[in-house]
mmCIF file of C-alpha atoms and ligand atoms in Angstrom:
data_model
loop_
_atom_site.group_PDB
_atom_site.id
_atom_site.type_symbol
_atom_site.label_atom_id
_atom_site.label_comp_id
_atom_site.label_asym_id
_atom_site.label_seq_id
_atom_site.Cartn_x
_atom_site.Cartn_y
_atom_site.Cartn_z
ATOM 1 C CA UNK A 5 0.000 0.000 0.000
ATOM 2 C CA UNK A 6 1.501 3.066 -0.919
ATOM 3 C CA UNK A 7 0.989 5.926 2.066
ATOM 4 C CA UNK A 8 0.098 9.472 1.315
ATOM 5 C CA UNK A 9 1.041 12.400 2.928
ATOM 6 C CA UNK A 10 -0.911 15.753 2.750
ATOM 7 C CA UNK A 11 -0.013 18.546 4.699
ATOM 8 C CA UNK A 12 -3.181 20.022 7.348
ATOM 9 C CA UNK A 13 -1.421 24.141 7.159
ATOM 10 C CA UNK A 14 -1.161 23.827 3.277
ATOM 11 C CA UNK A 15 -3.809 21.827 1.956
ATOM 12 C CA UNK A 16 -7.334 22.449 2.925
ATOM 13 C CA UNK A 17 -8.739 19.485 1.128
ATOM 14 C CA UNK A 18 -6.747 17.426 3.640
ATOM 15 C CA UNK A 19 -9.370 16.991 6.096
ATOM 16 C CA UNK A 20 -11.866 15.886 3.495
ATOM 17 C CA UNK A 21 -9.420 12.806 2.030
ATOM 18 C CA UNK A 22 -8.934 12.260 5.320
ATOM 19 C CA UNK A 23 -12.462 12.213 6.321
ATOM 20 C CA UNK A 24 -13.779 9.626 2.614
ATOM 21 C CA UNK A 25 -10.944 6.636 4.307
ATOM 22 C CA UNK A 26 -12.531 7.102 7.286
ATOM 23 C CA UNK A 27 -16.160 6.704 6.124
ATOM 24 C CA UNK A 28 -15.185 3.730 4.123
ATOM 25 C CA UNK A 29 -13.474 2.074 6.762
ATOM 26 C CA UNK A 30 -9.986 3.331 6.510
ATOM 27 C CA UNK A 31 -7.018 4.292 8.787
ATOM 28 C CA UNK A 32 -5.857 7.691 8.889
ATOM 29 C CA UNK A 33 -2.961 8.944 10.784
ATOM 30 C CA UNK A 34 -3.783 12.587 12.285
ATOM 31 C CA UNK A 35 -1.970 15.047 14.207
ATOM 32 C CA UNK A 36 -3.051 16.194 17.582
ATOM 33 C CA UNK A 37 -1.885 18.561 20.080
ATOM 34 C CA UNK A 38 -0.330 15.000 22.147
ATOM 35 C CA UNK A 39 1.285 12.505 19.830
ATOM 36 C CA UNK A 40 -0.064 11.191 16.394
ATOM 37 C CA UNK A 41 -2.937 9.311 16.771
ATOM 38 C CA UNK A 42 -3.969 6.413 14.190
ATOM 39 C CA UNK A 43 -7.785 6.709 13.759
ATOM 40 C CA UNK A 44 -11.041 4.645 12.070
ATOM 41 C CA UNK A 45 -14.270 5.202 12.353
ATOM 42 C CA UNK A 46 -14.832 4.256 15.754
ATOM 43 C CA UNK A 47 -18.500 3.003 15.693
ATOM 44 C CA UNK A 48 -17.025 0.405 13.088
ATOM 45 C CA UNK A 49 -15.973 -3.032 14.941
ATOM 46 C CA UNK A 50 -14.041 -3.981 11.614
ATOM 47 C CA UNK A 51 -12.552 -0.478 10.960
ATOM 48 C CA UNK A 52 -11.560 -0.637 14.339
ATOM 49 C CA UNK A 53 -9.962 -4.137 13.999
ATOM 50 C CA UNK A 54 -7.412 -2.649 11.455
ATOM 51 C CA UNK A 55 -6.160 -0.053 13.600
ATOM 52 C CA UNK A 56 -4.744 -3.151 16.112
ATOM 53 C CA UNK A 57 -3.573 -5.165 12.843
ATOM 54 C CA UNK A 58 -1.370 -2.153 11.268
ATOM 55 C CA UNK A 59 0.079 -1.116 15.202
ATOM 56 C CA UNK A 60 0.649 -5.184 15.981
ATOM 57 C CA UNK A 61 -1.385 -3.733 19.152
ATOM 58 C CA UNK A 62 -2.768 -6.690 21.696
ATOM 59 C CA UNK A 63 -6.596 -6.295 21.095
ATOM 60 C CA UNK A 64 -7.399 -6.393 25.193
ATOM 61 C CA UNK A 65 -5.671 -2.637 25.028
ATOM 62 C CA UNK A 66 -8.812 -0.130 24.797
ATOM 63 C CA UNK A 67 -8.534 2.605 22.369
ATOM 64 C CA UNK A 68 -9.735 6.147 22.846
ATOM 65 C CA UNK A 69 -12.631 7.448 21.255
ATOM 66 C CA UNK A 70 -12.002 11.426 19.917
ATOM 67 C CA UNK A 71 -14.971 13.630 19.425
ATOM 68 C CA UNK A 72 -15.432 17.007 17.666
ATOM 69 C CA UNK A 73 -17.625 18.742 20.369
ATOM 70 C CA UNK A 74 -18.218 18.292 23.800
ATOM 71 C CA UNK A 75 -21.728 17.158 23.565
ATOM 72 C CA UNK A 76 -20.831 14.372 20.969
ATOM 73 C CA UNK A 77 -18.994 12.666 23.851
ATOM 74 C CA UNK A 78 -22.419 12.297 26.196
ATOM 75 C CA UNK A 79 -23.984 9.924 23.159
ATOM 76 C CA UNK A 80 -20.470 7.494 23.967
ATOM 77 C CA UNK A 81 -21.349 7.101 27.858
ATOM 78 C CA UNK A 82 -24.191 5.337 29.434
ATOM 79 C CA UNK A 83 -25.455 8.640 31.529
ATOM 80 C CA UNK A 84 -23.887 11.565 32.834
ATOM 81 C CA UNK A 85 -20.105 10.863 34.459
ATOM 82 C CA UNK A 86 -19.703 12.686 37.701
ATOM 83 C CA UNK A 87 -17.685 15.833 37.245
ATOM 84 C CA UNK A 88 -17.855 15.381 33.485
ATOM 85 C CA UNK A 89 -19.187 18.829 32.547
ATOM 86 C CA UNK A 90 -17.238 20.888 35.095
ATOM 87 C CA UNK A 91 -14.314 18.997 33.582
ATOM 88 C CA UNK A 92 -14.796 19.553 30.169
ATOM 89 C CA UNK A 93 -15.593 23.350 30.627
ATOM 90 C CA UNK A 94 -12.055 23.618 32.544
ATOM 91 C CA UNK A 95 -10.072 20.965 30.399
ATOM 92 C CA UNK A 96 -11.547 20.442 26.578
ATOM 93 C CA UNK A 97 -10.581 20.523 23.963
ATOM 94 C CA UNK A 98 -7.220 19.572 25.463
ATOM 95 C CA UNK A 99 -5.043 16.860 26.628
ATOM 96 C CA UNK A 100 -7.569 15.050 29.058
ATOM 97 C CA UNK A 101 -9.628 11.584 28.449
ATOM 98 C CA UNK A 102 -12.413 10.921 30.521
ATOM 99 C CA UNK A 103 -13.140 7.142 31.052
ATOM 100 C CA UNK A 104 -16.736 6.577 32.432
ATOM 101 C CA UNK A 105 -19.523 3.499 31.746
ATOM 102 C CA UNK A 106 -19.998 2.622 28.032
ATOM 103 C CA UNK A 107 -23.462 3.347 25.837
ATOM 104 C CA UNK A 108 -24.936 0.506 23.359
ATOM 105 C CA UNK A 109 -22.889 2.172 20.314
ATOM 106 C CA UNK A 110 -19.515 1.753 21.475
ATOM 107 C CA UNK A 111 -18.427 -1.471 19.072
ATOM 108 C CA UNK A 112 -16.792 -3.987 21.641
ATOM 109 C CA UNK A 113 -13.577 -3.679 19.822
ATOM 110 C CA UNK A 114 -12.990 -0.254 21.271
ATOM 111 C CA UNK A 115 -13.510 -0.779 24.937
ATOM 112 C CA UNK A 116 -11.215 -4.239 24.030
ATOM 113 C CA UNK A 117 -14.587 -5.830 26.211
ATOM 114 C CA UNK A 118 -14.420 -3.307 29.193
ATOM 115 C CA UNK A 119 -17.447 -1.508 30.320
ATOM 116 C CA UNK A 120 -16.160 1.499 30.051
ATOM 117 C CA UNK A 121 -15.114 4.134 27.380
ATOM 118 C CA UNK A 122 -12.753 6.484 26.847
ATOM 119 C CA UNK A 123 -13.180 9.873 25.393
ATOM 120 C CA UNK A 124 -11.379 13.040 24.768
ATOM 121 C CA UNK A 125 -11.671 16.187 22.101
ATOM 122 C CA UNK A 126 -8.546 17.074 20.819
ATOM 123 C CA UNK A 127 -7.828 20.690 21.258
ATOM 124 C CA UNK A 128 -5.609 20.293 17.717
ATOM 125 C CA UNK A 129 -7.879 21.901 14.575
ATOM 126 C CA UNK A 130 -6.524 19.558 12.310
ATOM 127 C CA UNK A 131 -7.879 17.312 14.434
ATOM 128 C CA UNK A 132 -11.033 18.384 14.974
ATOM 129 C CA UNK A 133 -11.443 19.034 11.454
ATOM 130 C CA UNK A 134 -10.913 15.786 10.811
ATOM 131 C CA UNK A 135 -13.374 14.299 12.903
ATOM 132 C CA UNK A 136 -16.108 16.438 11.908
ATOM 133 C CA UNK A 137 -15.814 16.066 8.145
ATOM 134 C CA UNK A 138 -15.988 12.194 9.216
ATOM 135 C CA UNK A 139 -18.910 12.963 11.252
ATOM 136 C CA UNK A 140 -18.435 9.971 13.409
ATOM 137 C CA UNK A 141 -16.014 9.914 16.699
ATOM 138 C CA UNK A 142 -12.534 8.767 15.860
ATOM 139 C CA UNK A 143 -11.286 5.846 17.859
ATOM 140 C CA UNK A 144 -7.288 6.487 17.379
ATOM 141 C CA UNK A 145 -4.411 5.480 19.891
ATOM 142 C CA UNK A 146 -0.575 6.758 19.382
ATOM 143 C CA UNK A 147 0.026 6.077 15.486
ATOM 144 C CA UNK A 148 3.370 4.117 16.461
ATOM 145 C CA UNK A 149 3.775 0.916 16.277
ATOM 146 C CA UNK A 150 3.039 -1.235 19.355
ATOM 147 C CA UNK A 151 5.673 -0.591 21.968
ATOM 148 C CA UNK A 152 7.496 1.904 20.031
ATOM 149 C CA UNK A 153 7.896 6.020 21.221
ATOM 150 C CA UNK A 154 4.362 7.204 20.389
ATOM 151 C CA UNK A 155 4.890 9.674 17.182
ATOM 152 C CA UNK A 156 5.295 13.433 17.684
ATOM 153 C CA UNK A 157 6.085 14.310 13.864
ATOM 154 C CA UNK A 158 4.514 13.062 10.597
ATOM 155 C CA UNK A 159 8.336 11.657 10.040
ATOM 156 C CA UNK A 160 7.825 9.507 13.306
ATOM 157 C CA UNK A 161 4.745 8.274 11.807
ATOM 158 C CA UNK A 162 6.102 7.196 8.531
ATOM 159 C CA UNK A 163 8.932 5.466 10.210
ATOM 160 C CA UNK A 164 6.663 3.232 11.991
ATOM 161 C CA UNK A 165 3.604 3.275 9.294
ATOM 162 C CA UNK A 166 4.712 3.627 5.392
ATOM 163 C CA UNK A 167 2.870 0.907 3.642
ATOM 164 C CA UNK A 168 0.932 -0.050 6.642
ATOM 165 C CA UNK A 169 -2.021 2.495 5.772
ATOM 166 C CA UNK A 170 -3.152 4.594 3.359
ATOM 167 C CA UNK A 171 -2.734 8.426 4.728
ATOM 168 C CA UNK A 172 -1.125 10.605 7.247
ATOM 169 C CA UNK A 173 -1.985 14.086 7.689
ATOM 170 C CA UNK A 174 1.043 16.217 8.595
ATOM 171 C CA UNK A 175 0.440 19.051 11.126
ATOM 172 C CA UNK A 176 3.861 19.480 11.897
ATOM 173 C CA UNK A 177 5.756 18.552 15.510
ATOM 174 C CA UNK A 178 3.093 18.098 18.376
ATOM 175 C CA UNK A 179 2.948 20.714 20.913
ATOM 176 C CA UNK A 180 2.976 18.219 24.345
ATOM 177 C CA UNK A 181 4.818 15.379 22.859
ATOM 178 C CA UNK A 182 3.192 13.179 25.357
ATOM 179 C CA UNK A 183 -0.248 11.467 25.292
ATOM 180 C CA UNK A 184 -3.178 12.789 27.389
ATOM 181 C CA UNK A 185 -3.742 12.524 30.982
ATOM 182 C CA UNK A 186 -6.473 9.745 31.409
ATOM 183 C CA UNK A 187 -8.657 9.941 34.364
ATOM 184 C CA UNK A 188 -11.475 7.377 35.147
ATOM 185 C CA UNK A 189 -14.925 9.064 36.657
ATOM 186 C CA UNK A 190 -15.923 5.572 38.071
ATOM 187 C CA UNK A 191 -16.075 5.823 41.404
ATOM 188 C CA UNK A 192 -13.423 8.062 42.936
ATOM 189 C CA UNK A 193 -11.669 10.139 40.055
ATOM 190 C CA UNK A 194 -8.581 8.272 39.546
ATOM 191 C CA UNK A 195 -5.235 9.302 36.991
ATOM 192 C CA UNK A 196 -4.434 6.667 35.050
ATOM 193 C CA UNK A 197 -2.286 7.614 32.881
ATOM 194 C CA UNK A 198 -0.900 11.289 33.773
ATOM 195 C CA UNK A 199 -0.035 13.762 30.681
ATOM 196 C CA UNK A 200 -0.111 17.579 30.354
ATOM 197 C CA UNK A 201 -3.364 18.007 32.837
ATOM 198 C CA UNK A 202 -1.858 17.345 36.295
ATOM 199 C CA UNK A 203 -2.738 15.710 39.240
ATOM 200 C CA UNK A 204 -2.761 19.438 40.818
ATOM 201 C CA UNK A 205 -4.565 20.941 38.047
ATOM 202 C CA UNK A 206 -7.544 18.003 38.363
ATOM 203 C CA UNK A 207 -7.266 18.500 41.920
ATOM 204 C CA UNK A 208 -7.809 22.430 41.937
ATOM 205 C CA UNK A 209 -11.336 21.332 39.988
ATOM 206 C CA UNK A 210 -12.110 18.048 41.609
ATOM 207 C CA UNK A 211 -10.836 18.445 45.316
ATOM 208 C CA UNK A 212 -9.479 14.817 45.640
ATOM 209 C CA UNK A 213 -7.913 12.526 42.887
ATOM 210 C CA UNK A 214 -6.161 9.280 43.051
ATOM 211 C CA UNK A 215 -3.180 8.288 41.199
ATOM 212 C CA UNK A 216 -3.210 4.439 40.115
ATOM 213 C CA UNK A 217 -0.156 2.592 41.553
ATOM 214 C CA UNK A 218 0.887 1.154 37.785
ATOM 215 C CA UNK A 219 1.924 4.297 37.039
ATOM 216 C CA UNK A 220 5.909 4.869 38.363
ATOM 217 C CA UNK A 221 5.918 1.132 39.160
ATOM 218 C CA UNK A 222 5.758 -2.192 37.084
ATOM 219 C CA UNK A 223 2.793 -4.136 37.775
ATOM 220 C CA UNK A 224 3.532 -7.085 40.670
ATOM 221 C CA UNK A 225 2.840 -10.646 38.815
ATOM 222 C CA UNK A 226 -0.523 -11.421 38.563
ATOM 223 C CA UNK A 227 -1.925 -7.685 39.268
ATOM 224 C CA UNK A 228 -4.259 -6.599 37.432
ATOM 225 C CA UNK A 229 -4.264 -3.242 35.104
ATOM 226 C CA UNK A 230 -6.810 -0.763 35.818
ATOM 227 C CA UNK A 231 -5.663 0.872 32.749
ATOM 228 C CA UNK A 232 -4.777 -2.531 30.463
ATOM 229 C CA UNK A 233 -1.970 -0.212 28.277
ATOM 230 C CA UNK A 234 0.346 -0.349 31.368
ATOM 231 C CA UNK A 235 0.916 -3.422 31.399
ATOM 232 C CA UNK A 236 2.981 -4.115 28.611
ATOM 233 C CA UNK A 237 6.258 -3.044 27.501
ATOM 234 C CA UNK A 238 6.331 0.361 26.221
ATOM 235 C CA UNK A 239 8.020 3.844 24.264
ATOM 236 C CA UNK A 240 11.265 1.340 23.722
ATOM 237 C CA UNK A 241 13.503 1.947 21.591
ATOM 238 C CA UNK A 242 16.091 -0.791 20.801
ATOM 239 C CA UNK A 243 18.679 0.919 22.148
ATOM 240 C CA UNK A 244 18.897 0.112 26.268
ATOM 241 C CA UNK A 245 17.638 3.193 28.252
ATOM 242 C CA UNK A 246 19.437 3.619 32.147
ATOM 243 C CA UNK A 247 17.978 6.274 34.142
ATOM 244 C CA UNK A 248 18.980 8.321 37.140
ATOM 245 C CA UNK A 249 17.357 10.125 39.429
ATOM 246 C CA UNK A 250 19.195 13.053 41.640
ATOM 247 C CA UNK A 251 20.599 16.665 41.998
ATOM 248 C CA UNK A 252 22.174 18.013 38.658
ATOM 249 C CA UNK A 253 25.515 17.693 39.836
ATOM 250 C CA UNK A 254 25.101 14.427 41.270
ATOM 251 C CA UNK A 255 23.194 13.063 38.862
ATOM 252 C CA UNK A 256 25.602 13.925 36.248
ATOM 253 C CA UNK A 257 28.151 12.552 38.101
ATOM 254 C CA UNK A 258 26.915 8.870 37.678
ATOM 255 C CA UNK A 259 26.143 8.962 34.532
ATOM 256 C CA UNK A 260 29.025 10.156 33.316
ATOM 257 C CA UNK A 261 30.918 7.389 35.132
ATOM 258 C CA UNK A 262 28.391 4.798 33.506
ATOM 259 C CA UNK A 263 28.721 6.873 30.198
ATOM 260 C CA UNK A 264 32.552 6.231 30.295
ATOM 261 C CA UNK A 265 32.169 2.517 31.770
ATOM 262 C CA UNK A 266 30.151 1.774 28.455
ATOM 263 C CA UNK A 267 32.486 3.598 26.457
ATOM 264 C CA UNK A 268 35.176 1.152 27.914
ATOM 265 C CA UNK A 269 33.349 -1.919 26.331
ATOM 266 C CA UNK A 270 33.304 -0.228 22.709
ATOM 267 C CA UNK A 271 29.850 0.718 23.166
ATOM 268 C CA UNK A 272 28.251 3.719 22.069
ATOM 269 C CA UNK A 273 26.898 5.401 24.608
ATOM 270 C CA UNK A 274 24.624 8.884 24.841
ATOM 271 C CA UNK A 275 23.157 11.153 27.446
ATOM 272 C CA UNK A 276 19.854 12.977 27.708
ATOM 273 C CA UNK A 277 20.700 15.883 30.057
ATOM 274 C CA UNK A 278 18.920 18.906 31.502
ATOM 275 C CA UNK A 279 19.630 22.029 30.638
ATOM 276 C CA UNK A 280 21.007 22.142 34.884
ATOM 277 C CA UNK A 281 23.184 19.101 34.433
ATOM 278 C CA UNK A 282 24.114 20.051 31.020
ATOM 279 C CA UNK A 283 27.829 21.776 31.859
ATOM 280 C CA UNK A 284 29.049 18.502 34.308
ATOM 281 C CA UNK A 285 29.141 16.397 31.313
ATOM 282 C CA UNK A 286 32.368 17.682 29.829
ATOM 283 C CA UNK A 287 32.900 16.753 26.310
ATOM 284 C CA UNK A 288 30.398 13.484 26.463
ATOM 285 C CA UNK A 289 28.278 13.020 23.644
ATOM 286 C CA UNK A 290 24.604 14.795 25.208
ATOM 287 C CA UNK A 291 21.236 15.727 23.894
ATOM 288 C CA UNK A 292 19.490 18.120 25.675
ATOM 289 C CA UNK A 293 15.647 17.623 26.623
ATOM 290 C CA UNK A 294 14.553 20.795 28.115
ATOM 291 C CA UNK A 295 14.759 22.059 31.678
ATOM 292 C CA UNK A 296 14.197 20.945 35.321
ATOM 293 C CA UNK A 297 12.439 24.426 36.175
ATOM 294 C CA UNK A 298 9.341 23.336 33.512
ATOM 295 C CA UNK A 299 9.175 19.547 33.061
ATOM 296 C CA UNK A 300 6.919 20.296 30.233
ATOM 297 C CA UNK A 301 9.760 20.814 27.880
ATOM 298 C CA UNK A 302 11.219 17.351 29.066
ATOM 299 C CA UNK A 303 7.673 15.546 27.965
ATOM 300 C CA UNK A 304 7.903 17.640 24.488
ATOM 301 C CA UNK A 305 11.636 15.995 23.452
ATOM 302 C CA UNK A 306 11.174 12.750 25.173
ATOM 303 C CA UNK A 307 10.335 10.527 22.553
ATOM 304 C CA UNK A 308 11.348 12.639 19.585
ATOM 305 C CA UNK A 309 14.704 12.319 21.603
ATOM 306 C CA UNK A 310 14.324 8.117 22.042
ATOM 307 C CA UNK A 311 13.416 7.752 18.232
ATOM 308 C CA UNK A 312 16.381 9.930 17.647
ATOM 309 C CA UNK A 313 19.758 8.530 19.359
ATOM 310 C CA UNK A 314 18.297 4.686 18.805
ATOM 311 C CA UNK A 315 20.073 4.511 15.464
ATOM 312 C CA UNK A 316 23.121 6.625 17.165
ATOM 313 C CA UNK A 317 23.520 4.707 20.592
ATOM 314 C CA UNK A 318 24.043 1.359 21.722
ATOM 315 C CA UNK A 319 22.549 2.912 25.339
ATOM 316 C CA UNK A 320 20.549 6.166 26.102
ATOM 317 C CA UNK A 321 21.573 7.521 29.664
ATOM 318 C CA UNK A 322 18.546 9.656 30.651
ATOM 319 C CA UNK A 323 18.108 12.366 33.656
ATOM 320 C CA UNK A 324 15.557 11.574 35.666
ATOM 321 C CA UNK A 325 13.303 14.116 37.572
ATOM 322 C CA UNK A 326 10.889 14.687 40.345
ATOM 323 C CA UNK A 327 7.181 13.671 39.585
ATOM 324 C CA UNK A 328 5.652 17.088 41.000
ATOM 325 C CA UNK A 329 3.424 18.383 37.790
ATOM 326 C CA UNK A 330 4.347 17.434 34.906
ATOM 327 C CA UNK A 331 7.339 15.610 36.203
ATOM 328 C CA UNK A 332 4.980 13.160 36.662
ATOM 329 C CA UNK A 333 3.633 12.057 32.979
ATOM 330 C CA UNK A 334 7.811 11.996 32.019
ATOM 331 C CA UNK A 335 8.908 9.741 34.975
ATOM 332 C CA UNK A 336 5.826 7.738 33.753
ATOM 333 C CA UNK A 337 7.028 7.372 30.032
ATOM 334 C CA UNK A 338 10.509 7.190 30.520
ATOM 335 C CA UNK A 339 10.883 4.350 33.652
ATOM 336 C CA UNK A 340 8.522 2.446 30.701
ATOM 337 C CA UNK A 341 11.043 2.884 28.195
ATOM 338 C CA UNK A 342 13.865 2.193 30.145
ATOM 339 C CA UNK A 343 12.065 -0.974 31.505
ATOM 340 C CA UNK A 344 12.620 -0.143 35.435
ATOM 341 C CA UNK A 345 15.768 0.203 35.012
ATOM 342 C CA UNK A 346 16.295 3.525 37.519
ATOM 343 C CA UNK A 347 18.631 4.273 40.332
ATOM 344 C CA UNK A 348 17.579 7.178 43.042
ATOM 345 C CA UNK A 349 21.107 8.735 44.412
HETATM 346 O O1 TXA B 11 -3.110 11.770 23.704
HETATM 347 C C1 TXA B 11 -3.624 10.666 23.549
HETATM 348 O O2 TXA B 11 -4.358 10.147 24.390
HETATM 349 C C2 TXA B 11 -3.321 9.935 22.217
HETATM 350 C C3 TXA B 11 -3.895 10.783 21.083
HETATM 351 C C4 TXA B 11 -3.807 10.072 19.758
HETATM 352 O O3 TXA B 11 -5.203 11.165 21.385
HETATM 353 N N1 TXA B 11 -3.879 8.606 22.235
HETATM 354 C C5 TXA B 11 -3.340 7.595 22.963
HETATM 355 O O4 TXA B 11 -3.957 6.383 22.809
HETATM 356 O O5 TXA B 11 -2.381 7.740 23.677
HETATM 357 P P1 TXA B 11 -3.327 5.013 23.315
HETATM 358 O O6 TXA B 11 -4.238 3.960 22.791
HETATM 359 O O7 TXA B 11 -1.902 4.928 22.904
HETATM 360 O O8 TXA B 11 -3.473 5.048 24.865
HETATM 361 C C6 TXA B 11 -4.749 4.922 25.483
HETATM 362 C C7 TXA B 11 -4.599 4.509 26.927
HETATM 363 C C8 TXA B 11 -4.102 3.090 27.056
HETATM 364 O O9 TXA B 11 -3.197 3.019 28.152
HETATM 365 C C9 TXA B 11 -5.381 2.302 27.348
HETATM 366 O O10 TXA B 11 -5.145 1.116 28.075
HETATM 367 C C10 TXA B 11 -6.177 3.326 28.154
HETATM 368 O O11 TXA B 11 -5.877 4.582 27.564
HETATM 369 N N2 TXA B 11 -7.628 3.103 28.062
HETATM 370 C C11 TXA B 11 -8.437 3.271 26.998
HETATM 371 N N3 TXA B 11 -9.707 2.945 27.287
HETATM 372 C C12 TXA B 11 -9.724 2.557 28.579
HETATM 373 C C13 TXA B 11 -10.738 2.086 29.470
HETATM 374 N N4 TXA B 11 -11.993 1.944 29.092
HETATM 375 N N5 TXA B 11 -10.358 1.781 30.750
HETATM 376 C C14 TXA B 11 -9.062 1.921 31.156
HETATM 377 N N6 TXA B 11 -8.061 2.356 30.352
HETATM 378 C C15 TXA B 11 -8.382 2.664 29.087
HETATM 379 MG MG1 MG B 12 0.192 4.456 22.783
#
């Protein structure tokens, strides 16, 4: 299959093309203001299907449904969610997906057999554009393919996707670079998955909110998920990923010293520094991600960074920070991709 790309800023047809594969059953990769997501109509069970075929994606791993409006999400749940329409007044369209009980025209494919759904509006127009030219809700998770850094470019995309599907719309880099917070409404609002809405932020609205355990630890064997997408292995690249957490100096200390231990053994070795580590590296071979003072700018090179120094490095050595705001969602996607493999000095 050969793959298209059209460009969302220069071509305002692209929408449209976008919108006929999706009617007909298609896969369309489309930016939003997160990561790249990989969509099909998502009240189609076989449309649906194809998304988990091209990603090689375990079909008990729910998929997200994205709507155009706000009111196009209360036809997905069975009923009102608490907090649902305070929520989406503070949060949508933005980076936040609201899991609550399923309605009869949810296919069973999307839920992967939960009860539940999952639902966000993109706060990207492309996006949106997209999805109401299709004028059904997009079901669409991270257009990479399974266990691979989710997408934050159209390149990213192709890398994992040319010949796998039939379009990608191109609205350039992503601004967050890491997927939406997910927060469940049933029973006690709980953070599943933490992205650019915080923990404080959902707080400030909600008064309490729990984090799930799964997400800065591997699950214990035999635990079960609450959220079935942490359980596998995830945002890898091949290259091994070491991380560790401390002070600038410090940190940069010990991974330096692992930096030249690997160096020793003829391996190629990187680091991914903070901007306040950045000078105790000497003349090591670093990347830098963004800085400590706004984790935010660490989640918006993380896995541009991975997808980058995996064809450059036999092993990434990556900064880790504190999980206070935003903190959080990075130390999430980067203990994945480095497996648990952490030290705290
Ligand atoms: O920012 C995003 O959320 C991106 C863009 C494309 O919108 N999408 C995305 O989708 O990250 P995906 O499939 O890569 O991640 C969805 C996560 C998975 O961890 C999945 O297990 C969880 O949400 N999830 C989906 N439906 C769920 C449900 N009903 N209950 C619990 N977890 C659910
Ligand atoms: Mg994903």
């Amino acid at each position: 299959m050969k793959t298209t790309v059209l460009s969302t800023a220069s071509d305002r047809q692209a929408a449209l093309s976008g919108a006929e594969i999706i009617r007909a059953g298609g896969l369309v990769a489309f930016p939003t203001e997160t990561v790249y997501g990989l969509g099909a109509n998502g009240l189609d069970g076989r449309a649906v299907d194809r998304i988990f075929e091209a990603k090689g994606r375990p079909n008990d791993n729910p998929l997200i449904l994205h709507v155009a409006e706000k009111e196009d999400a209360f036809w997905l749940w069975a009923g009102e969610p608490p907090f649902a329409r305070t929520l989406m007044d503070t949060f949508w369209p933005g980076p936040l997906t609201l899991i609550y009980y399923r309605s009869d025209m949810v296919p069973d494919q999307v839920t992967a057999g939960l009860d539940t759904v999952a639902v966000r509006m993109p706060d990207s127009e492309a996006a949106r554009a997209l999805i109401a030219a299709s004028g059904v809700p997009i079901a669409a998770p991270s257009a990479n393919l399974s266990g691979k850094p989710s997408p934050t470019t159209a390149e990213h995309v192709l890398q994992d996707m040319d010949g796998r599907i039939p379009l990608v719309l191109d609205g350039g880099p992503c601004r967050y670079g890491v997927e939406s917070t997910v927060l469940s409404l049933v029973g006690v609002p709980t953070i599943l998955r933490p992205g650019a809405i915080t923990k404080e932020m959902l707080a400030a609205v909600l008064g309490e909110v729990a984090l799930s355990p799964s997400i800065l630890a591997p699950l214990a064997a035999g635990e079960k998920a609450a959220s079935p997408g942490m359980k596998y292995k995830h945002y890898a690249p091949d290259a091994q990923v070491l991380v560790v957490v401390g002070e600038p100096q410090a940190a940069a200390a010990r991974l330096s010293a692992l930096y030249d231990g690997f160096a020793a053994q003829g391996k190629r070795a990187f680091i991914a520094a903070t901007r306040e580590a950045l000078p105790y590296y000497g003349d090591r071979r670093c990347a830098l991600m963004g800085t400590r003072q706004d984790p935010t700018t660490l989640c918006s090179r993380l896995f541009a960074l991975l997808r980058e120094l995996d064809s450059r490095a036999d092993v990434i050595l990556c900064e880790g920070v504190g999980t206070e705001s935003t903190g959080l969602a990075f130390m999430n996607r980067l203990l994945r991709a480095a497996g648990f493999r952490v030290e705290y000095l």
